[in-house]
Backbone as CSV, one residue per row, in Angstrom:
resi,resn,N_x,N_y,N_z,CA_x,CA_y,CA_z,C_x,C_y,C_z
1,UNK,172.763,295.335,-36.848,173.529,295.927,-35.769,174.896,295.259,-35.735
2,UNK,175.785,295.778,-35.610,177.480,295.467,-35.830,177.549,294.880,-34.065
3,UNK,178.252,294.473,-33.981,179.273,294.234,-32.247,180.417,294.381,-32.883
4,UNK,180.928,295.409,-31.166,182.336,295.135,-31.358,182.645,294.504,-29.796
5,UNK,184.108,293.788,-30.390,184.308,293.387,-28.816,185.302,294.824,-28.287
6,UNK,184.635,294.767,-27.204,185.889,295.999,-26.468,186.515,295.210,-24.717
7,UNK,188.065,295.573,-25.225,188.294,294.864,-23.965,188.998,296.118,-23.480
8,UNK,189.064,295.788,-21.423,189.220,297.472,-20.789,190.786,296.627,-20.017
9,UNK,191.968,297.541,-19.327,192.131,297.527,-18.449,192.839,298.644,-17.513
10,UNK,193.357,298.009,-16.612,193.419,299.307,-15.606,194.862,299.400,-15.115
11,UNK,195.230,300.437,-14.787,196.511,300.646,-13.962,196.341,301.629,-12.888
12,UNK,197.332,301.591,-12.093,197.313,302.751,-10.862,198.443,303.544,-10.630
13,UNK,198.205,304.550,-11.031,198.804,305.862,-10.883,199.376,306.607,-9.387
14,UNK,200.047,306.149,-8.081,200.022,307.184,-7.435,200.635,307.891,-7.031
15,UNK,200.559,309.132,-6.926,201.088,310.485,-6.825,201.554,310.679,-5.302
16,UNK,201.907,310.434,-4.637,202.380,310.768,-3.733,202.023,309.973,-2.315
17,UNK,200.914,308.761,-2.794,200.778,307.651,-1.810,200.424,307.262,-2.269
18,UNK,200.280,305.778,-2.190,199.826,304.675,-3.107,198.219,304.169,-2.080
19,UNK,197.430,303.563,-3.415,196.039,303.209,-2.716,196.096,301.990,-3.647
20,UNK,194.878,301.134,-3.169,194.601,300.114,-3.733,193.172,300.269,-4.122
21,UNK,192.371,301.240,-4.347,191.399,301.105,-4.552,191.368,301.433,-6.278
22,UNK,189.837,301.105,-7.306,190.107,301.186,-8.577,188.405,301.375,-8.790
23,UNK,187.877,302.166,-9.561,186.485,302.135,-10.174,186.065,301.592,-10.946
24,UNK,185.064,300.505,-10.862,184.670,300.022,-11.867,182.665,300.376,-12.022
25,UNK,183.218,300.558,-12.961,181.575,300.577,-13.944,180.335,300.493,-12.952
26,UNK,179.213,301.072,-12.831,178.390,300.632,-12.034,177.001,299.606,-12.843
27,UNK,176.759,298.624,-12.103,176.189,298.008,-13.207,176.560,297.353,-14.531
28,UNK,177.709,297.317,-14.708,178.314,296.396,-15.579,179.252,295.207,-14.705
29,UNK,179.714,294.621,-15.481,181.105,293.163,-14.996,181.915,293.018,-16.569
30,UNK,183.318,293.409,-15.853,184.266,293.236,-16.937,184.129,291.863,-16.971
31,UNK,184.186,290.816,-18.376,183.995,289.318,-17.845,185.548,289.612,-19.624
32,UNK,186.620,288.650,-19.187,187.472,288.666,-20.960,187.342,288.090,-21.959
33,UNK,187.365,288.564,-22.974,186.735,287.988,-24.454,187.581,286.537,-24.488
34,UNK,187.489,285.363,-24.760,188.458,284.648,-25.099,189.461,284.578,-25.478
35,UNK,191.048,284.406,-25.604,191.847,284.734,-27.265,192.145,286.169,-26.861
36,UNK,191.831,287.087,-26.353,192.080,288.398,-26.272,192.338,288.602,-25.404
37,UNK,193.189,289.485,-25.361,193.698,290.598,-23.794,194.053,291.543,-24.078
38,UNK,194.247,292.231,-22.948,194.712,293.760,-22.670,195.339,293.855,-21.384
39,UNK,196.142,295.002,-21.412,197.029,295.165,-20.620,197.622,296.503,-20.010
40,UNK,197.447,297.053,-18.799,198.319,298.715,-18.495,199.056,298.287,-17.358
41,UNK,200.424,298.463,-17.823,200.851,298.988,-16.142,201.893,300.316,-16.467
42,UNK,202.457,300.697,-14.803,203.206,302.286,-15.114,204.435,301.331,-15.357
43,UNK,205.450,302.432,-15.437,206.770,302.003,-15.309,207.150,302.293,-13.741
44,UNK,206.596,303.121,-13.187,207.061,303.230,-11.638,205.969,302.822,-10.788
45,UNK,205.843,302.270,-9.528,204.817,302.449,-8.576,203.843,303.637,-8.704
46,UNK,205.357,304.442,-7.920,204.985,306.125,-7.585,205.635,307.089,-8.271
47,UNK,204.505,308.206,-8.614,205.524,309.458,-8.988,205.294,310.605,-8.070
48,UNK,206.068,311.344,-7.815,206.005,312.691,-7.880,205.526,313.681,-8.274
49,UNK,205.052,314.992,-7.800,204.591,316.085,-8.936,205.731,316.511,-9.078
50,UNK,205.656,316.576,-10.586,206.702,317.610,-11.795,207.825,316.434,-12.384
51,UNK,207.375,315.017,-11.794,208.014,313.932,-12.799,207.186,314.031,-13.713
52,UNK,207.927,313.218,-14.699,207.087,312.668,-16.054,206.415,311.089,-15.722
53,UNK,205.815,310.568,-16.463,205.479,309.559,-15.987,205.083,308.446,-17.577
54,UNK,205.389,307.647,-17.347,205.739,306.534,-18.624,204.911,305.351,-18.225
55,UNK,203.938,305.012,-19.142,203.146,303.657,-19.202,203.077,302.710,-20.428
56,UNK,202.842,301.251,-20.279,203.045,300.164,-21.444,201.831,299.926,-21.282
57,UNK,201.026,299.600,-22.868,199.783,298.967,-23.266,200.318,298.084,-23.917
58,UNK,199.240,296.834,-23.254,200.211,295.149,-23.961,198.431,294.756,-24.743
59,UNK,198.506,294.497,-26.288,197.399,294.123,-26.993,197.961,292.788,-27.508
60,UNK,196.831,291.717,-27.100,197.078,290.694,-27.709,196.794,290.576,-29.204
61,UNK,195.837,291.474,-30.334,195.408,291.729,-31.041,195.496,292.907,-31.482
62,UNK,195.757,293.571,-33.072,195.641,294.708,-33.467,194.333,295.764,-32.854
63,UNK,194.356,296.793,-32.572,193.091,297.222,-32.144,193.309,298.548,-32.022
64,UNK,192.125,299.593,-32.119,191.587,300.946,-31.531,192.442,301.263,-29.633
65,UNK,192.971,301.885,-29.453,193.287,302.401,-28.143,192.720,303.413,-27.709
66,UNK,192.317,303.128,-26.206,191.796,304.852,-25.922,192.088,304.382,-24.631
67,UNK,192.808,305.923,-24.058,193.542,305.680,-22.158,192.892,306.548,-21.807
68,UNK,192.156,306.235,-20.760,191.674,307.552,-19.902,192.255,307.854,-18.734
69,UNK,192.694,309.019,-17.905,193.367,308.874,-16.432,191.978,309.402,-15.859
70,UNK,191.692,308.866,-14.448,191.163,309.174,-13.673,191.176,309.680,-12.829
71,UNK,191.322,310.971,-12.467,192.012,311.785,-11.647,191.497,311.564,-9.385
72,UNK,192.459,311.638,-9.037,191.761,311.950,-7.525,190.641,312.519,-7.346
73,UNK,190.664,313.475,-8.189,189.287,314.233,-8.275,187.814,313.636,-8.519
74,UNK,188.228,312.599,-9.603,187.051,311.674,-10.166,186.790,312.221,-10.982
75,UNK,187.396,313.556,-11.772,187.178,313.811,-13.027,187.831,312.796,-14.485
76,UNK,187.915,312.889,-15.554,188.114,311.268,-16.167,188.225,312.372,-17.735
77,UNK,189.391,312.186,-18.170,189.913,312.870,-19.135,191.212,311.572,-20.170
78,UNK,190.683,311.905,-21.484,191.105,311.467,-22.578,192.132,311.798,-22.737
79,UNK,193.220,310.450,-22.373,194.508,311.265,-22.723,195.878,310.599,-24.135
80,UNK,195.061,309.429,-24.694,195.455,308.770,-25.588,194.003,308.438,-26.613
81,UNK,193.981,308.922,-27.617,194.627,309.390,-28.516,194.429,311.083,-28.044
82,UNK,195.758,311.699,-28.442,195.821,313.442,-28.138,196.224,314.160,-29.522
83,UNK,196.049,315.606,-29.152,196.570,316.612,-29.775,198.095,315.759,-31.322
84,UNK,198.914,315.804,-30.051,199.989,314.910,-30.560,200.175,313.727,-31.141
85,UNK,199.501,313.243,-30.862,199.590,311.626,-31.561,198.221,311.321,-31.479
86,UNK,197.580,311.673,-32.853,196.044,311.399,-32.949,195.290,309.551,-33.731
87,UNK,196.304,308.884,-33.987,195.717,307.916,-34.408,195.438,307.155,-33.340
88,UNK,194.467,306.207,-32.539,194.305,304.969,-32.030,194.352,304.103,-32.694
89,UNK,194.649,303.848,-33.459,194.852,302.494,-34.317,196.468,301.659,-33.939
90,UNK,196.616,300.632,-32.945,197.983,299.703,-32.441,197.670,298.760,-32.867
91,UNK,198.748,298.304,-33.223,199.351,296.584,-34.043,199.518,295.540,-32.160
92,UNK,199.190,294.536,-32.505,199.403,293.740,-31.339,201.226,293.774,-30.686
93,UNK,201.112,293.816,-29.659,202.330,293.971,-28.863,202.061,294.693,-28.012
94,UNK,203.502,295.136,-27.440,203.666,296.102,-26.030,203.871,297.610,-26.722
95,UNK,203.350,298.616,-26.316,203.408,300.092,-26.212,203.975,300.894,-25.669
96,UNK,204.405,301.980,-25.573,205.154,302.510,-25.047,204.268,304.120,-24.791
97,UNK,203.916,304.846,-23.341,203.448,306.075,-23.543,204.229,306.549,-22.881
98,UNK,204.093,308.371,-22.806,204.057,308.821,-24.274,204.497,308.162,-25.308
99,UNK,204.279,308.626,-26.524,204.886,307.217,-27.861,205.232,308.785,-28.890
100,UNK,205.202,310.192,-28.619,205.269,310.534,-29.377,206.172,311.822,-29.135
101,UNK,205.902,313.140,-29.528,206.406,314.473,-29.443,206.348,315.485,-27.631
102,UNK,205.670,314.662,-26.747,205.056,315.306,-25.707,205.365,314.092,-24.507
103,UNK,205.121,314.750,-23.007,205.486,314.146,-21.812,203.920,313.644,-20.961
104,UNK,203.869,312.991,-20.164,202.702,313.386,-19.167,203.440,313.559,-17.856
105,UNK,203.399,314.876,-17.759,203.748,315.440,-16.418,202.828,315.376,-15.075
106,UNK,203.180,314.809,-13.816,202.534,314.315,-12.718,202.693,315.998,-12.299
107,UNK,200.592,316.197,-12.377,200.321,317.426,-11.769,199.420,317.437,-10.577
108,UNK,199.744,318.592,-9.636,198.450,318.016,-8.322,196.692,318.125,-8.644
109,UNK,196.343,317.158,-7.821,196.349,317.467,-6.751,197.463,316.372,-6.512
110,UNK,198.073,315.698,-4.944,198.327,314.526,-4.984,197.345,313.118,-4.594
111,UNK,197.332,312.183,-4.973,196.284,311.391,-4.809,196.472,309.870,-5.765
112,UNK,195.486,309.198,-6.025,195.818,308.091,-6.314,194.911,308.629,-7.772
113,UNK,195.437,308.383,-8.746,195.028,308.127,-10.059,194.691,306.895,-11.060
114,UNK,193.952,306.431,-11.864,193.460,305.430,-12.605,193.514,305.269,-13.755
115,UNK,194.871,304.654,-14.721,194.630,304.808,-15.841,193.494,303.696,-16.187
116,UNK,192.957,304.067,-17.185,192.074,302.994,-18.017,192.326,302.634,-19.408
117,UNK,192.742,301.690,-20.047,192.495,301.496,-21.445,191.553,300.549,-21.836
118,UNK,190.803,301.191,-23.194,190.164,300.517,-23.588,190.497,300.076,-24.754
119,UNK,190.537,298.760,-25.412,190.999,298.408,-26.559,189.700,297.753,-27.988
120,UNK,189.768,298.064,-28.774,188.229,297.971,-29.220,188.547,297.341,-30.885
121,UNK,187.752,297.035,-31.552,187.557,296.420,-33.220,187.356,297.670,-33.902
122,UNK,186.450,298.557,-33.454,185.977,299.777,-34.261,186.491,300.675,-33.814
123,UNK,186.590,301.809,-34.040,187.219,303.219,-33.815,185.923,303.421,-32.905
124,UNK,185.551,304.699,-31.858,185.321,304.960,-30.342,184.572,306.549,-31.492
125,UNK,183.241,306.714,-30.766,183.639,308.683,-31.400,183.839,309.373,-30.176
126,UNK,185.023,309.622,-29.762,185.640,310.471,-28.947,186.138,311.535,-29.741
């Protein structure tokens, strides 16, 4: 049996009021690998609907990326790696999203949103 280490973190998205609340896992505990980190934040607090909206992933280590947003809704959609820019594979450093041909446009409802990244050794089958 292989291990991989996967390390997660989180940012907050909000759309038109800001919250402090964030979901975590039920039955699990994020605890951090040694030597390793991860990292999300936005570039703004708050956005607007029909801004764009821009986020940095900071990897202390080369690794697999995968961002999920978590919508107000509590629905939870894959939004790195996409259509557009399909590799997860990042070199250690800071990131830049979008990173490629496309925007993420702040759509309603309005509410507080959750990005998540997860940063991993192995590729994810998403």
């Amino acid at each position: 049996m292989r291990s991989a280490a996967v390390l997660v973190g989180l940012g907050i998205l909000a759309v038109g009021a800001m919250a402090q609340s964030q979901p975590s896992p039920l039955g699990l505990e994020l605890q951090p690998v040694p030597g390793r980190s991860v990292a999300i934040w936005m570039e703004k607090a708050q956005y607007y609907v029909g801004e764009s909206a821009r986020f940095f992933v900071y990897l202390s280590q080369p690794a697999y990326v995968y961002i999920f947003d978590i919508e107000p809704t509590g629905h939870i959609r894959l939004i790195f790696p996409n259509y557009y820019s399909q590799n997860p594979w990042k070199p250690a450093g800071t990131h830049v999203f979008p990173d490629g041909n496309y925007v993420f446009r702040v759509q309603p409802p309005s509410g507080t949103e959750t990005l998540q990244v997860v940063a991993c050794l192995q590729p994810l089958p998403v």
